[in-house]
Short mmCIF file of C-alpha atoms in Angstrom, two decimals:
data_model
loop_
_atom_site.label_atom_id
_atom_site.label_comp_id
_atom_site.label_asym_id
_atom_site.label_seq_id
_atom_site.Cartn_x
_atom_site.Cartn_y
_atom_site.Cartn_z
CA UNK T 1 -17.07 1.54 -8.61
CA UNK T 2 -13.61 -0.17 -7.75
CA UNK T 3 -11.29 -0.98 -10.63
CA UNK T 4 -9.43 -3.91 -10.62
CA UNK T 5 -5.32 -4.01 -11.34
CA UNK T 6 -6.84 -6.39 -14.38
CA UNK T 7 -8.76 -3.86 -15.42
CA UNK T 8 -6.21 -1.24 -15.53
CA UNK T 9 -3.64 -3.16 -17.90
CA UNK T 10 -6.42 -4.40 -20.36
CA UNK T 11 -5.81 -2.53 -23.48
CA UNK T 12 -8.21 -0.37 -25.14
CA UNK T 13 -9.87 -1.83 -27.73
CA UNK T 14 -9.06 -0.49 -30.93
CA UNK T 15 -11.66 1.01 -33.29
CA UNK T 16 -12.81 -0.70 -36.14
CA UNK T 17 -10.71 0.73 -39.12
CA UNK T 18 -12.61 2.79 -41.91
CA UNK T 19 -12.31 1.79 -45.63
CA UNK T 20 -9.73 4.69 -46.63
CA UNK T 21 -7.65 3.79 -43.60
CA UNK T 22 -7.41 0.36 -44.54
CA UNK T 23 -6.42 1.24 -47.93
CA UNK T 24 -3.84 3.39 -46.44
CA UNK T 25 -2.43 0.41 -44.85
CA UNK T 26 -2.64 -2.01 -47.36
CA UNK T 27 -0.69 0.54 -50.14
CA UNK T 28 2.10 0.59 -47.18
CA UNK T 29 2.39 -3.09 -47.10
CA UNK T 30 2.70 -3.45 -50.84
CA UNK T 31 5.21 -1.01 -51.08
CA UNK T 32 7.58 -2.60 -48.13
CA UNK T 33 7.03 -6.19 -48.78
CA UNK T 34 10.22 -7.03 -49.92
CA UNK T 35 12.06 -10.28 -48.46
CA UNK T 36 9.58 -12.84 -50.12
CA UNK T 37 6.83 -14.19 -48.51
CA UNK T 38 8.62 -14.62 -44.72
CA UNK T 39 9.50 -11.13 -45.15
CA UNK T 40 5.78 -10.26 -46.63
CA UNK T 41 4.07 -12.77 -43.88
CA UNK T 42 6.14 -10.57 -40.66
CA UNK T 43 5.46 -7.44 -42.50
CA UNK T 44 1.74 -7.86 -42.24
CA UNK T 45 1.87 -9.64 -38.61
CA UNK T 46 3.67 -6.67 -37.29
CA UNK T 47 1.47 -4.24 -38.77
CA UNK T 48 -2.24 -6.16 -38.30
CA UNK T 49 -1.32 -8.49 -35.04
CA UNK T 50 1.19 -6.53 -32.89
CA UNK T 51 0.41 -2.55 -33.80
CA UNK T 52 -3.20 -2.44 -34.90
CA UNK T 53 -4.64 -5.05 -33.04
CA UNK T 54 -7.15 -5.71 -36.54
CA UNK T 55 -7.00 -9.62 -36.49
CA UNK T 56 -5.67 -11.90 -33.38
CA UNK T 57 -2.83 -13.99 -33.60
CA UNK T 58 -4.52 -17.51 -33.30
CA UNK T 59 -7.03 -16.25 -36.16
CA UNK T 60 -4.46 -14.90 -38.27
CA UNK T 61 -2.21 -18.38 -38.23
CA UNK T 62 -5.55 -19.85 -39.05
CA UNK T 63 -6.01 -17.39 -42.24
CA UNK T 64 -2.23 -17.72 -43.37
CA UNK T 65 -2.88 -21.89 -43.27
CA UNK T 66 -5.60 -21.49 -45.39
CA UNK T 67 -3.93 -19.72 -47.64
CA UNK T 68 -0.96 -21.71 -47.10
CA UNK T 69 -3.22 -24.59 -48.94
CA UNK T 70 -4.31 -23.02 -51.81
CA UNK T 71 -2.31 -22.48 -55.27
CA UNK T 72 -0.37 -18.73 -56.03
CA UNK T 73 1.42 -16.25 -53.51
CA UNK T 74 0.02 -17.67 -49.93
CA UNK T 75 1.03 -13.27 -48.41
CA UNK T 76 -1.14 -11.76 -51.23
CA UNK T 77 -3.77 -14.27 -50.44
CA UNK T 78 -3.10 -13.32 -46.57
CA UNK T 79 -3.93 -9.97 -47.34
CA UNK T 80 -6.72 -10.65 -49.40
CA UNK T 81 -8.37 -12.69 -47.00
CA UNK T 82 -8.32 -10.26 -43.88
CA UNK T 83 -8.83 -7.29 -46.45
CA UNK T 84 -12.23 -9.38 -47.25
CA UNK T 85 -13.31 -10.06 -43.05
CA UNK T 86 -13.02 -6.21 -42.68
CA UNK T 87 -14.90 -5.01 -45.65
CA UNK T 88 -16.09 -7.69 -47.71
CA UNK T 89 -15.54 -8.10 -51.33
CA UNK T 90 -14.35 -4.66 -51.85
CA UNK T 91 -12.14 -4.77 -49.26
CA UNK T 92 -10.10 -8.18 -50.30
CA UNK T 93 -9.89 -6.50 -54.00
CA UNK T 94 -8.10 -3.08 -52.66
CA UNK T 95 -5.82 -5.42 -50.47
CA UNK T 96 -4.94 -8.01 -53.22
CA UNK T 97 -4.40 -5.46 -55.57
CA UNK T 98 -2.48 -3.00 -53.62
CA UNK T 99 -0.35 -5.84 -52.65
CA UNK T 100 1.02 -6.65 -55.91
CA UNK T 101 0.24 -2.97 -57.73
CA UNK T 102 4.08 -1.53 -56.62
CA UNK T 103 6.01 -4.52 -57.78
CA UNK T 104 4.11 -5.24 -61.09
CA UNK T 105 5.02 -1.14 -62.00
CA UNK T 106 8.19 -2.20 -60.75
CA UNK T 107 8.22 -4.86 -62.54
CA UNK T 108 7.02 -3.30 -65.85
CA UNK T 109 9.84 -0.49 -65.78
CA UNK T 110 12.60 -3.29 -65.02
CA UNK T 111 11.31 -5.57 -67.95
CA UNK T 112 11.31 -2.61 -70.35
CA UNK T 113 15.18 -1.15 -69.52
CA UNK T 114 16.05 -4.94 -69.40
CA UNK T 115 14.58 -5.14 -73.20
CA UNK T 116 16.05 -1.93 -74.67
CA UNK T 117 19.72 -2.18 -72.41
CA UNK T 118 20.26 -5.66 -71.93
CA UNK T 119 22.75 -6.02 -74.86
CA UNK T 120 25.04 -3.16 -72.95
CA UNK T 121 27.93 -4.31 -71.28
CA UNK T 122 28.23 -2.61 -68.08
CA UNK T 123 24.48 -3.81 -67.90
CA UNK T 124 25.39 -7.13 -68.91
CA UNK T 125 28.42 -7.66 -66.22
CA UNK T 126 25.47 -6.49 -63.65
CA UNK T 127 23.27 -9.02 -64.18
CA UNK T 128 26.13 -11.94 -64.78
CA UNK T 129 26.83 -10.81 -61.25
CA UNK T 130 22.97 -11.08 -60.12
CA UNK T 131 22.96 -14.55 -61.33
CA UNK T 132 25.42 -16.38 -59.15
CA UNK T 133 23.76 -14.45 -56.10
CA UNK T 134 20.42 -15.91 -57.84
CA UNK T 135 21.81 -19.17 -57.60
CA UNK T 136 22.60 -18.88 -53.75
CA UNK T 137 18.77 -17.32 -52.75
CA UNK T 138 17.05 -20.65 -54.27
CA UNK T 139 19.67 -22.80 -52.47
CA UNK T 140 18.62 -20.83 -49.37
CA UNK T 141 14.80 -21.69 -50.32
CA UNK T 142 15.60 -25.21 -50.81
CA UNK T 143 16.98 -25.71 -47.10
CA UNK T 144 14.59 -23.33 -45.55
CA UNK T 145 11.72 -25.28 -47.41
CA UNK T 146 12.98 -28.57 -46.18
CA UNK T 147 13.54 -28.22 -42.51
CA UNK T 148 9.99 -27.22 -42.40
CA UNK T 149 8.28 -29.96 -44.86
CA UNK T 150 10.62 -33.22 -44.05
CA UNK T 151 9.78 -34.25 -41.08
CA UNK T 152 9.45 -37.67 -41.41
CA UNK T 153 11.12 -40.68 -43.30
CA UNK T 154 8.02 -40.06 -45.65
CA UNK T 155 8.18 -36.71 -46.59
CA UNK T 156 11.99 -37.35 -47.61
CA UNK T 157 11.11 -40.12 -49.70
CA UNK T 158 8.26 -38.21 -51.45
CA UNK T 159 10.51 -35.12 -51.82
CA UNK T 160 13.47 -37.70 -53.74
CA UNK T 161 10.92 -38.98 -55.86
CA UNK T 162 9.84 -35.75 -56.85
CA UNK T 163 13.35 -34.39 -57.71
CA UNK T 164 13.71 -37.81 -59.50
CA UNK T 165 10.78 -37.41 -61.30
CA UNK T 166 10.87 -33.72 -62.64
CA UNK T 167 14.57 -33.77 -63.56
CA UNK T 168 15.45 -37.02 -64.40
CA UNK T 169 12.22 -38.18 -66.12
CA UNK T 170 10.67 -34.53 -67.26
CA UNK T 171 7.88 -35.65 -65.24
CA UNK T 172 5.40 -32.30 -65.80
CA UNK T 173 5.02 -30.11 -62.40
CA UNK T 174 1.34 -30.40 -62.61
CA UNK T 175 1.52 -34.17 -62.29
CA UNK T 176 3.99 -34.02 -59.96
CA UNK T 177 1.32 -32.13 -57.30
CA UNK T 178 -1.37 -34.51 -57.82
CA UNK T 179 0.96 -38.08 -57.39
CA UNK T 180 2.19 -35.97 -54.17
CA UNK T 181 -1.48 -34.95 -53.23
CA UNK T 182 -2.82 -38.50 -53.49
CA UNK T 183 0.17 -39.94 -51.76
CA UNK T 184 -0.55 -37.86 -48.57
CA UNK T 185 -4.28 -38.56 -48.75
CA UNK T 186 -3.99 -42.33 -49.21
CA UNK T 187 -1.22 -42.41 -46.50
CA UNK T 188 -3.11 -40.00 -43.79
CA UNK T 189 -5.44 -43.69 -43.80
CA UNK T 190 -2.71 -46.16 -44.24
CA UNK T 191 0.36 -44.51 -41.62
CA UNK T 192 -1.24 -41.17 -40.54
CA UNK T 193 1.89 -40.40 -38.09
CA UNK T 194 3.66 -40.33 -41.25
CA UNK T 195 2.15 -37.67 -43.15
CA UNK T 196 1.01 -35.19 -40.18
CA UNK T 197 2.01 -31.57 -40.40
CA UNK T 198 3.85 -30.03 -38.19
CA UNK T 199 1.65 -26.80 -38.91
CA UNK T 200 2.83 -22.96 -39.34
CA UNK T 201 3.44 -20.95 -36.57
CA UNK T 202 3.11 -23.52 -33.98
CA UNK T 203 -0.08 -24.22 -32.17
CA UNK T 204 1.45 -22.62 -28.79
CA UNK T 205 1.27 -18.66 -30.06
CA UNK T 206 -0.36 -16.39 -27.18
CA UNK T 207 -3.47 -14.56 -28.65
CA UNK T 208 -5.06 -10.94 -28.32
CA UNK T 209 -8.36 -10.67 -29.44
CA UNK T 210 -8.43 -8.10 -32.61
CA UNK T 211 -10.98 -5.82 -34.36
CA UNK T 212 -12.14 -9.22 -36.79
CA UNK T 213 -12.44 -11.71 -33.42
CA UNK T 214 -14.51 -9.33 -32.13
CA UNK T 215 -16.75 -8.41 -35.14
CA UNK T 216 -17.19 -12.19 -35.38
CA UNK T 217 -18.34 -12.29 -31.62
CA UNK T 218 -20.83 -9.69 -32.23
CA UNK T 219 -21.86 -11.12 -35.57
CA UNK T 220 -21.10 -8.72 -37.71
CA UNK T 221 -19.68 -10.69 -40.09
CA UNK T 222 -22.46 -12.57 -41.80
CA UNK T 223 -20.55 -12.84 -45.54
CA UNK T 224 -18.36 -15.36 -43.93
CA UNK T 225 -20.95 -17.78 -42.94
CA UNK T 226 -20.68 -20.45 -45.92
CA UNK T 227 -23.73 -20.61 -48.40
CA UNK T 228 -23.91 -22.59 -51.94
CA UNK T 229 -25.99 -19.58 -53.15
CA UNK T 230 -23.13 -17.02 -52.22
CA UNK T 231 -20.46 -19.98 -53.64
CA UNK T 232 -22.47 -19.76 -57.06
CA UNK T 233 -22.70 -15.90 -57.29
CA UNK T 234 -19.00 -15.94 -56.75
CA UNK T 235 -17.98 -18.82 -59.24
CA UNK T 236 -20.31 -17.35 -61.55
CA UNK T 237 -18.48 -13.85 -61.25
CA UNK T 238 -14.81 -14.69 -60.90
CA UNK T 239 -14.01 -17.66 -63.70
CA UNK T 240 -15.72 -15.25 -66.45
CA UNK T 241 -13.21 -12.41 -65.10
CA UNK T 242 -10.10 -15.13 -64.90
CA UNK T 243 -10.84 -16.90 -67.94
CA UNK T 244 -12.82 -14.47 -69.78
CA UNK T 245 -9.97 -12.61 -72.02
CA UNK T 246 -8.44 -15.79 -72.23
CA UNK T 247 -11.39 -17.26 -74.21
CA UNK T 248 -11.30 -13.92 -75.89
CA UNK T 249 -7.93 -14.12 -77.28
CA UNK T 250 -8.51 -17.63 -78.20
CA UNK T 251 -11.51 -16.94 -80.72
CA UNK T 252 -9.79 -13.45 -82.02
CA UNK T 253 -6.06 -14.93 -82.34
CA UNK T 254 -6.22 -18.77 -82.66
CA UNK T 255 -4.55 -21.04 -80.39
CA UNK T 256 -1.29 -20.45 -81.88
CA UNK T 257 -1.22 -16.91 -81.28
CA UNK T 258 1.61 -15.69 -78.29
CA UNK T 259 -1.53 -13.95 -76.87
CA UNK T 260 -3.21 -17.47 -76.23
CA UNK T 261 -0.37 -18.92 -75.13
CA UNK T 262 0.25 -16.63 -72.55
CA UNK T 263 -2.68 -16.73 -71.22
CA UNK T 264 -3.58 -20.65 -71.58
CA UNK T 265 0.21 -21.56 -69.65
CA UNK T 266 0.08 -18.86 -66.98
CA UNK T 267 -3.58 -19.91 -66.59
CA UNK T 268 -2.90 -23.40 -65.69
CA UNK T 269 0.16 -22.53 -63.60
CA UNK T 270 -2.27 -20.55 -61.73
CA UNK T 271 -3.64 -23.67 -60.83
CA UNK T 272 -0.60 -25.93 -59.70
CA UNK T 273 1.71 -23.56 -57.77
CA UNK T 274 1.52 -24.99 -55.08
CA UNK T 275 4.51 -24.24 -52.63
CA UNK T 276 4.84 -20.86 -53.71
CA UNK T 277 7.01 -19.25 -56.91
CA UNK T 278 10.47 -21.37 -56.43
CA UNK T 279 8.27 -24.63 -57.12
CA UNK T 280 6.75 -23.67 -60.25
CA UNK T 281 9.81 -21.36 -61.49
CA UNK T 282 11.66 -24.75 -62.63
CA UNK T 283 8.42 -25.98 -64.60
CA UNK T 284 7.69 -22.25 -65.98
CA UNK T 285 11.75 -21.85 -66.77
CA UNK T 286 11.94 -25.23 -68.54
CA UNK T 287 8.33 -24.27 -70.89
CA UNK T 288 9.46 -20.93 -71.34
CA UNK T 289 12.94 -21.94 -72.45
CA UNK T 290 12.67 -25.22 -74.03
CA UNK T 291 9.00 -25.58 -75.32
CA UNK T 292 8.15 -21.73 -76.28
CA UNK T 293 11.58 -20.40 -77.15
CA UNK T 294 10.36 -17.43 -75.12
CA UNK T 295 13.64 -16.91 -73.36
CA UNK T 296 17.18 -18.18 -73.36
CA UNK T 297 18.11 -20.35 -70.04
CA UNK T 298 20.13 -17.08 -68.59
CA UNK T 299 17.39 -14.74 -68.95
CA UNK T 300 15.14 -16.60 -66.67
CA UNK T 301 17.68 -16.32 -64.35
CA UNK T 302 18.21 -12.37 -64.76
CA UNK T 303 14.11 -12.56 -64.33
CA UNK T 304 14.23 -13.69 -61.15
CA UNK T 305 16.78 -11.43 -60.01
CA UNK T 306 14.86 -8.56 -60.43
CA UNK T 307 11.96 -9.89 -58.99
CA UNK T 308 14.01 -10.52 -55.70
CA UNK T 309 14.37 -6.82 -55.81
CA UNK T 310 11.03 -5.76 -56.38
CA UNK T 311 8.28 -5.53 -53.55
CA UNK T 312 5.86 -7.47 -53.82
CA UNK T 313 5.39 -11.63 -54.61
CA UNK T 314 8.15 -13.22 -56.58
CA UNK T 315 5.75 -14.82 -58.62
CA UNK T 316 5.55 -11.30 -60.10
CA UNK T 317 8.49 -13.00 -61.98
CA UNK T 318 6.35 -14.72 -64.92
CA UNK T 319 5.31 -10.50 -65.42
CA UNK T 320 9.00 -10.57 -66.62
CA UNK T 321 8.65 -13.75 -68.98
CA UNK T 322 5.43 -12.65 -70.64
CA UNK T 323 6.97 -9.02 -71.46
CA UNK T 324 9.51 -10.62 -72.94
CA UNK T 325 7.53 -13.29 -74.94
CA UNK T 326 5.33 -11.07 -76.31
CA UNK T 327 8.38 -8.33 -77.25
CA UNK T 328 9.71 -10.95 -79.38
CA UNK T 329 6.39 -11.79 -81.47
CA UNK T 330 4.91 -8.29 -81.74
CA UNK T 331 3.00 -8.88 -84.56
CA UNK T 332 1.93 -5.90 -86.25
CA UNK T 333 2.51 -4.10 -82.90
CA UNK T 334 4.93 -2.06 -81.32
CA UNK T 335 7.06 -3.88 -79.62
CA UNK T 336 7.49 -2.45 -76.44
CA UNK T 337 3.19 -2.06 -76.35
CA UNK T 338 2.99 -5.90 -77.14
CA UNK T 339 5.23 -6.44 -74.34
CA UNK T 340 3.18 -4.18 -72.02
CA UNK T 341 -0.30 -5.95 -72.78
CA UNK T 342 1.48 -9.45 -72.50
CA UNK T 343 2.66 -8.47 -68.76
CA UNK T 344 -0.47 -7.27 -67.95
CA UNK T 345 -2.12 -10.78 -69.41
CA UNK T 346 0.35 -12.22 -67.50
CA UNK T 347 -0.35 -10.11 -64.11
CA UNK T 348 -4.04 -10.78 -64.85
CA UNK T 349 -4.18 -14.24 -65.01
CA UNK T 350 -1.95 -15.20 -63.09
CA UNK T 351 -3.66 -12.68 -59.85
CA UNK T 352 -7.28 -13.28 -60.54
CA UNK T 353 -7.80 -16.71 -59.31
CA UNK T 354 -6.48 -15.42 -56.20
CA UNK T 355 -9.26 -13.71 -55.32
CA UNK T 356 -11.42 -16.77 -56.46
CA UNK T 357 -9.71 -18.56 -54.07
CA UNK T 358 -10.49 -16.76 -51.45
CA UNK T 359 -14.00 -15.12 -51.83
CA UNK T 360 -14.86 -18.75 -52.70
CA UNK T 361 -13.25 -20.43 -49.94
CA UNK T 362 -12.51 -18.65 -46.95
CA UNK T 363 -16.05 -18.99 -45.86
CA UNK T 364 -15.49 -22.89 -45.68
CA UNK T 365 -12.11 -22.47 -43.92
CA UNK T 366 -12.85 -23.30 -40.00
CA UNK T 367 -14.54 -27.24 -41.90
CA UNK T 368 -10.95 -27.67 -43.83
CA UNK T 369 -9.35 -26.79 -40.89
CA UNK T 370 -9.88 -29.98 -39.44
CA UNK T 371 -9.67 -32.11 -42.38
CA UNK T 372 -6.88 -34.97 -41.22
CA UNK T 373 -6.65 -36.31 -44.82
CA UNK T 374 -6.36 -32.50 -46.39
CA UNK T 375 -4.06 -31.96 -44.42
CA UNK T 376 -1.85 -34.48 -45.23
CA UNK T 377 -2.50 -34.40 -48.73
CA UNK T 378 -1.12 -30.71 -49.06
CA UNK T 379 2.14 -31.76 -46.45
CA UNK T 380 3.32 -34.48 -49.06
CA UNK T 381 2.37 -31.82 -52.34
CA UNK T 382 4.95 -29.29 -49.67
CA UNK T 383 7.17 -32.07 -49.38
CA UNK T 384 7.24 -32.73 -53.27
CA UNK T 385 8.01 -28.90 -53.46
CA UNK T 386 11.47 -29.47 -52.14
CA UNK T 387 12.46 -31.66 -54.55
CA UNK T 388 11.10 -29.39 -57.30
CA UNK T 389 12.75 -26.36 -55.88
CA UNK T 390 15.81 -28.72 -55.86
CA UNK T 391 15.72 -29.23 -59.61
CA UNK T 392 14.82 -25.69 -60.10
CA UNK T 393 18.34 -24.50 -57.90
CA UNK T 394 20.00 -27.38 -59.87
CA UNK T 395 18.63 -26.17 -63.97
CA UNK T 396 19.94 -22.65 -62.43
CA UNK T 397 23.39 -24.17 -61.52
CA UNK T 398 23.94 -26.11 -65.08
CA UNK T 399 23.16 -22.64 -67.03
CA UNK T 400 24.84 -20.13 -64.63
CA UNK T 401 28.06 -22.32 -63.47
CA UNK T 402 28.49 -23.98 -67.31
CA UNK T 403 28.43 -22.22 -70.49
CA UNK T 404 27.48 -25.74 -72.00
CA UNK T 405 24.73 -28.93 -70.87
CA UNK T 406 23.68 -31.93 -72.64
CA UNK T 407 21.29 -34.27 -71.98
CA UNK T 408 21.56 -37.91 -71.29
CA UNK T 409 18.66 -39.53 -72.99
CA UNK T 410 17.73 -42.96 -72.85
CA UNK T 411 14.40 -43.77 -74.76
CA UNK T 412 13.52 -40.21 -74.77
CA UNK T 413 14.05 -39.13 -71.10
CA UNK T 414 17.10 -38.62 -69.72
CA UNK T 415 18.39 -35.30 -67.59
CA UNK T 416 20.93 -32.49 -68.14
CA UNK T 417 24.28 -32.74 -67.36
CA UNK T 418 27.38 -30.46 -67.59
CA UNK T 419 29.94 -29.70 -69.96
CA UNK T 420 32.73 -30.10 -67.52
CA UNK T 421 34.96 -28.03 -69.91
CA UNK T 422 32.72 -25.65 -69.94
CA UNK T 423 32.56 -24.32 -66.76
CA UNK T 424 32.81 -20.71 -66.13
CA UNK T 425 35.18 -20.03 -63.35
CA UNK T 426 33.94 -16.43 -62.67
CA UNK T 427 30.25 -17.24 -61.93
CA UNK T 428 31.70 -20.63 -60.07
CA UNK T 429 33.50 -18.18 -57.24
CA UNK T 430 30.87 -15.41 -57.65
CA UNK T 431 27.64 -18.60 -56.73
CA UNK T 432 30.23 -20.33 -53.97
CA UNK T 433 30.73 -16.84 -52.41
CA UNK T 434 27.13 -16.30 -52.13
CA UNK T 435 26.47 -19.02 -51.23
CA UNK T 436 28.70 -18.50 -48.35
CA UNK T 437 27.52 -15.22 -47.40
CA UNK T 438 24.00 -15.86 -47.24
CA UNK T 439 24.44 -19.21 -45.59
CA UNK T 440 27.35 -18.90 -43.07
CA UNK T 441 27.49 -15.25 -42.22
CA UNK T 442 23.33 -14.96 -42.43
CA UNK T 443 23.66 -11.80 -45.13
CA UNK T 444 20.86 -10.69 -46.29
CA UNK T 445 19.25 -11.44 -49.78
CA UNK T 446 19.24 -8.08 -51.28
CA UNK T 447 22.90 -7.12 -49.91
CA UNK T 448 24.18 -10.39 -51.22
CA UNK T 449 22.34 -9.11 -54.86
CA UNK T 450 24.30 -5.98 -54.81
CA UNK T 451 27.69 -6.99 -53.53
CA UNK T 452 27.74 -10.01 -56.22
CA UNK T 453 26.15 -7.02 -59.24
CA UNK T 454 29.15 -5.07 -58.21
CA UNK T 455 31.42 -8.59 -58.60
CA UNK T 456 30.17 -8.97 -61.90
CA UNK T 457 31.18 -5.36 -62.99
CA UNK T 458 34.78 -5.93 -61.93
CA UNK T 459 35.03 -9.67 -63.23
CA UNK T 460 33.87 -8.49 -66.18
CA UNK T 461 37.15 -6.86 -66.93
CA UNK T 462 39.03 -9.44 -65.65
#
């Protein structure tokens, strides 16, 4: 038998990995995803594409699109998705939740020294410090965001309105994603060079067939051919488990009770976060803050501080908000427990859908895949996300930079604007040097957090 020099640099084909190793890898991932969801995304390329060899590159880039599409963290949905193609249903549920289980602990314990400590000064000066370096990451997100989703004379103008609309106007979020939605599907027919995508990942990528590519060739994986029977079984499963306790607390509390509440908003936002956590944060900050009372404008900001610290998506942030909204209306409970169970109401319905989303739709994935008018639809909702994350880094600006806003209403709408005599010159230098370390010199987020904490200690004294 004479062996080729082909055949003596193909790689061996790795072995299909077992349940428990799988698990293995998937706690790993959620305890190093830090870095948001580029960090998350390269985490889990490097660890399924390049070392293991479980899913090919072309096939993964197709998953992460998918996912991409759909509302709540696209990485946990990523892992949730190949967790599923290995091992089915059982496999996507120990990927999704090892994914998130680190941070929400995380989380948890942050939430709970933030309740009890927050009122100290040293810990005070710490998180004035955070803030300004707060301020800097979503500025960061804003330009990152755009040079991917503005591509065209279109996008920009949908991505103005949008900013226009949200701050300006008060325009809710929710409406926001379906005027940007049907903008991209009417104009995918009217001017389709306008709204085309320029993708993720590029189309170019060399691939390597994996462990899943070749499970599909063999056709071993028959749960991801579509079927309405299998769609039913999984609807009929997954919206009693999402909306279940919701409709629980409802008829045992009332609407009015904080339990409901928490679980009817987080529910919905669920539903319309589209373009990740920066793009709903503004819309969740502004309800929490102005509608609820649940926090004061600063502590959303100190929120998603710690969540930039924490592995794990930064959506984990609205964990933080419903701790703290339920702390503050115990009831008869205690209130550290009643801030416990209104994280974990929080965490729950705000995670489940994901796996809706995907044990629903990733069996239909290859048909959207070449859906023109889909496609465009969710590149104008991306480009509305930049002018939503825009408002969201400007609301964060008027509350960290200026002790004082007001707003400028004209028949009821009107936005926020400064108190110029306001302004607080510490956080001013603390944001502007931030903002010059992570966009000049290319320092990282979670060095830029702890140089500007530090700041804050020694300003504070100042």
């Amino acid at each position: 038998m004479t062996i080729t020099t082909a055949d003596k640099a193909a790689p061996v084909a790795p072995a299909a990995p077992t349940f428990a190793e799988a698990a293995r890898v998937w706690a790993r991932i959620g305890l190093l995803s830090f870095g948001g969801p580029a960090g998350q995304i390269a985490l889990m390329h490097k660890e399924l594409v390049e070392e293991r060899r479980w899913i090919g590159e072309q096939r993964f880039l197709h998953a992460l699109n998918y996912c991409m599409l759909l509302p709540g963290p696209e990485a946990q949905q990523l892992a949730i998705y190949i967790g599923w193609l290995l091992h089915r249903t059982a496999g996507g549920l120990v990927a999704g939740i090892l994914f998130i289980l680190p941070g929400t602990v995380v989380m948890l314990g942050l939430s709970i020294l933030y309740a009890l400590y927050r009122q100290v000064a040293l810990v005070d000066a710490v998180f004035f410090g955070v803030k300004a370096a707060v301020l800097a990451v979503v500025v960061e997100a804003v330009l990152r965001i755009g040079r991917r989703a503005l591509k065209t004379r279109a996008m920009v103008a949908v991505a103005a309105a949008a900013f226009i609309g949200i701050y300006a106007f008060h325009v809710p979020f929710p409406l926001i994603v379906l005027a940007a939605g049907l903008c991209g599907w009417i104009g995918s027919r009217r001017a389709p060079g306008l709204f085309a995508s320029g993708g993720h990942g590029g189309g170019a990528a060399a691939d390597a067939e994996g462990v899943v590519d070749r499970m599909f060739d063999r056709g071993e994986l028959a749960h991801a051919d579509p079927s309405w029977r299998r769609a039913a079984r999984v609807l009929a499963l997954w919206l009693p488990v999402w909306l279940g306790p919701v409709l629980l607390l409802w008829l045992l509390a009332g609407p009015s009770a904080i339990w409901t509440q928490i679980g009817g908003f987080f529910s919905l936002m669920a539903v319309v976060t589209f373009g990740g956590a920066y793009a709903v944060l503004a819309y969740v900050a502004q309800a929490a803050v102005d509608s609820f009372g649940w926090l004061a404008p600063g502590e959303m900001v100190d929120g998603l501080g710690l969540a930039e610290t924490t592995p794990g998506p930064l959506i984990l942030v609205l964990q933080f908000v419903g701790f703290l909204a339920a702390h503050r209306a115990p009831g008869g409970l205690d209130p550290l427990l009643a801030g416990g169970l209104g994280a974990l109401l929080t965490v729950w319905v705000t995670f489940a859908p994901c796996f809706l989303w995907i044990f629903l739709g990733a069996p239909y994935v290859e048909a959207l895949r070449g859906n023109r008018a889909v496609t465009a639809a969710l590149s104008a909702i991306t480009a509305a996300v930049v002018g939503v994350v825009l408002n969201l880094a400007l609301w964060f600006a008027l509350h960290v930079v200026f002790r004082e806003v007001w707003s400028f209403d004209i028949l009821g709408v009107g936005p926020d604007l400064p108190v110029l005599g306001s302004i607080d010159w510490r956080a001013a230098v603390l944001a502007a040097a931030a903002l010059v370390a992570m966009l000049r010199f290319r320092v990282g987020m979670i060095p830029t957090l702890a140089a500007c904490a530090a700041a804050g200690v020694v300003l504070a004294w100042i």
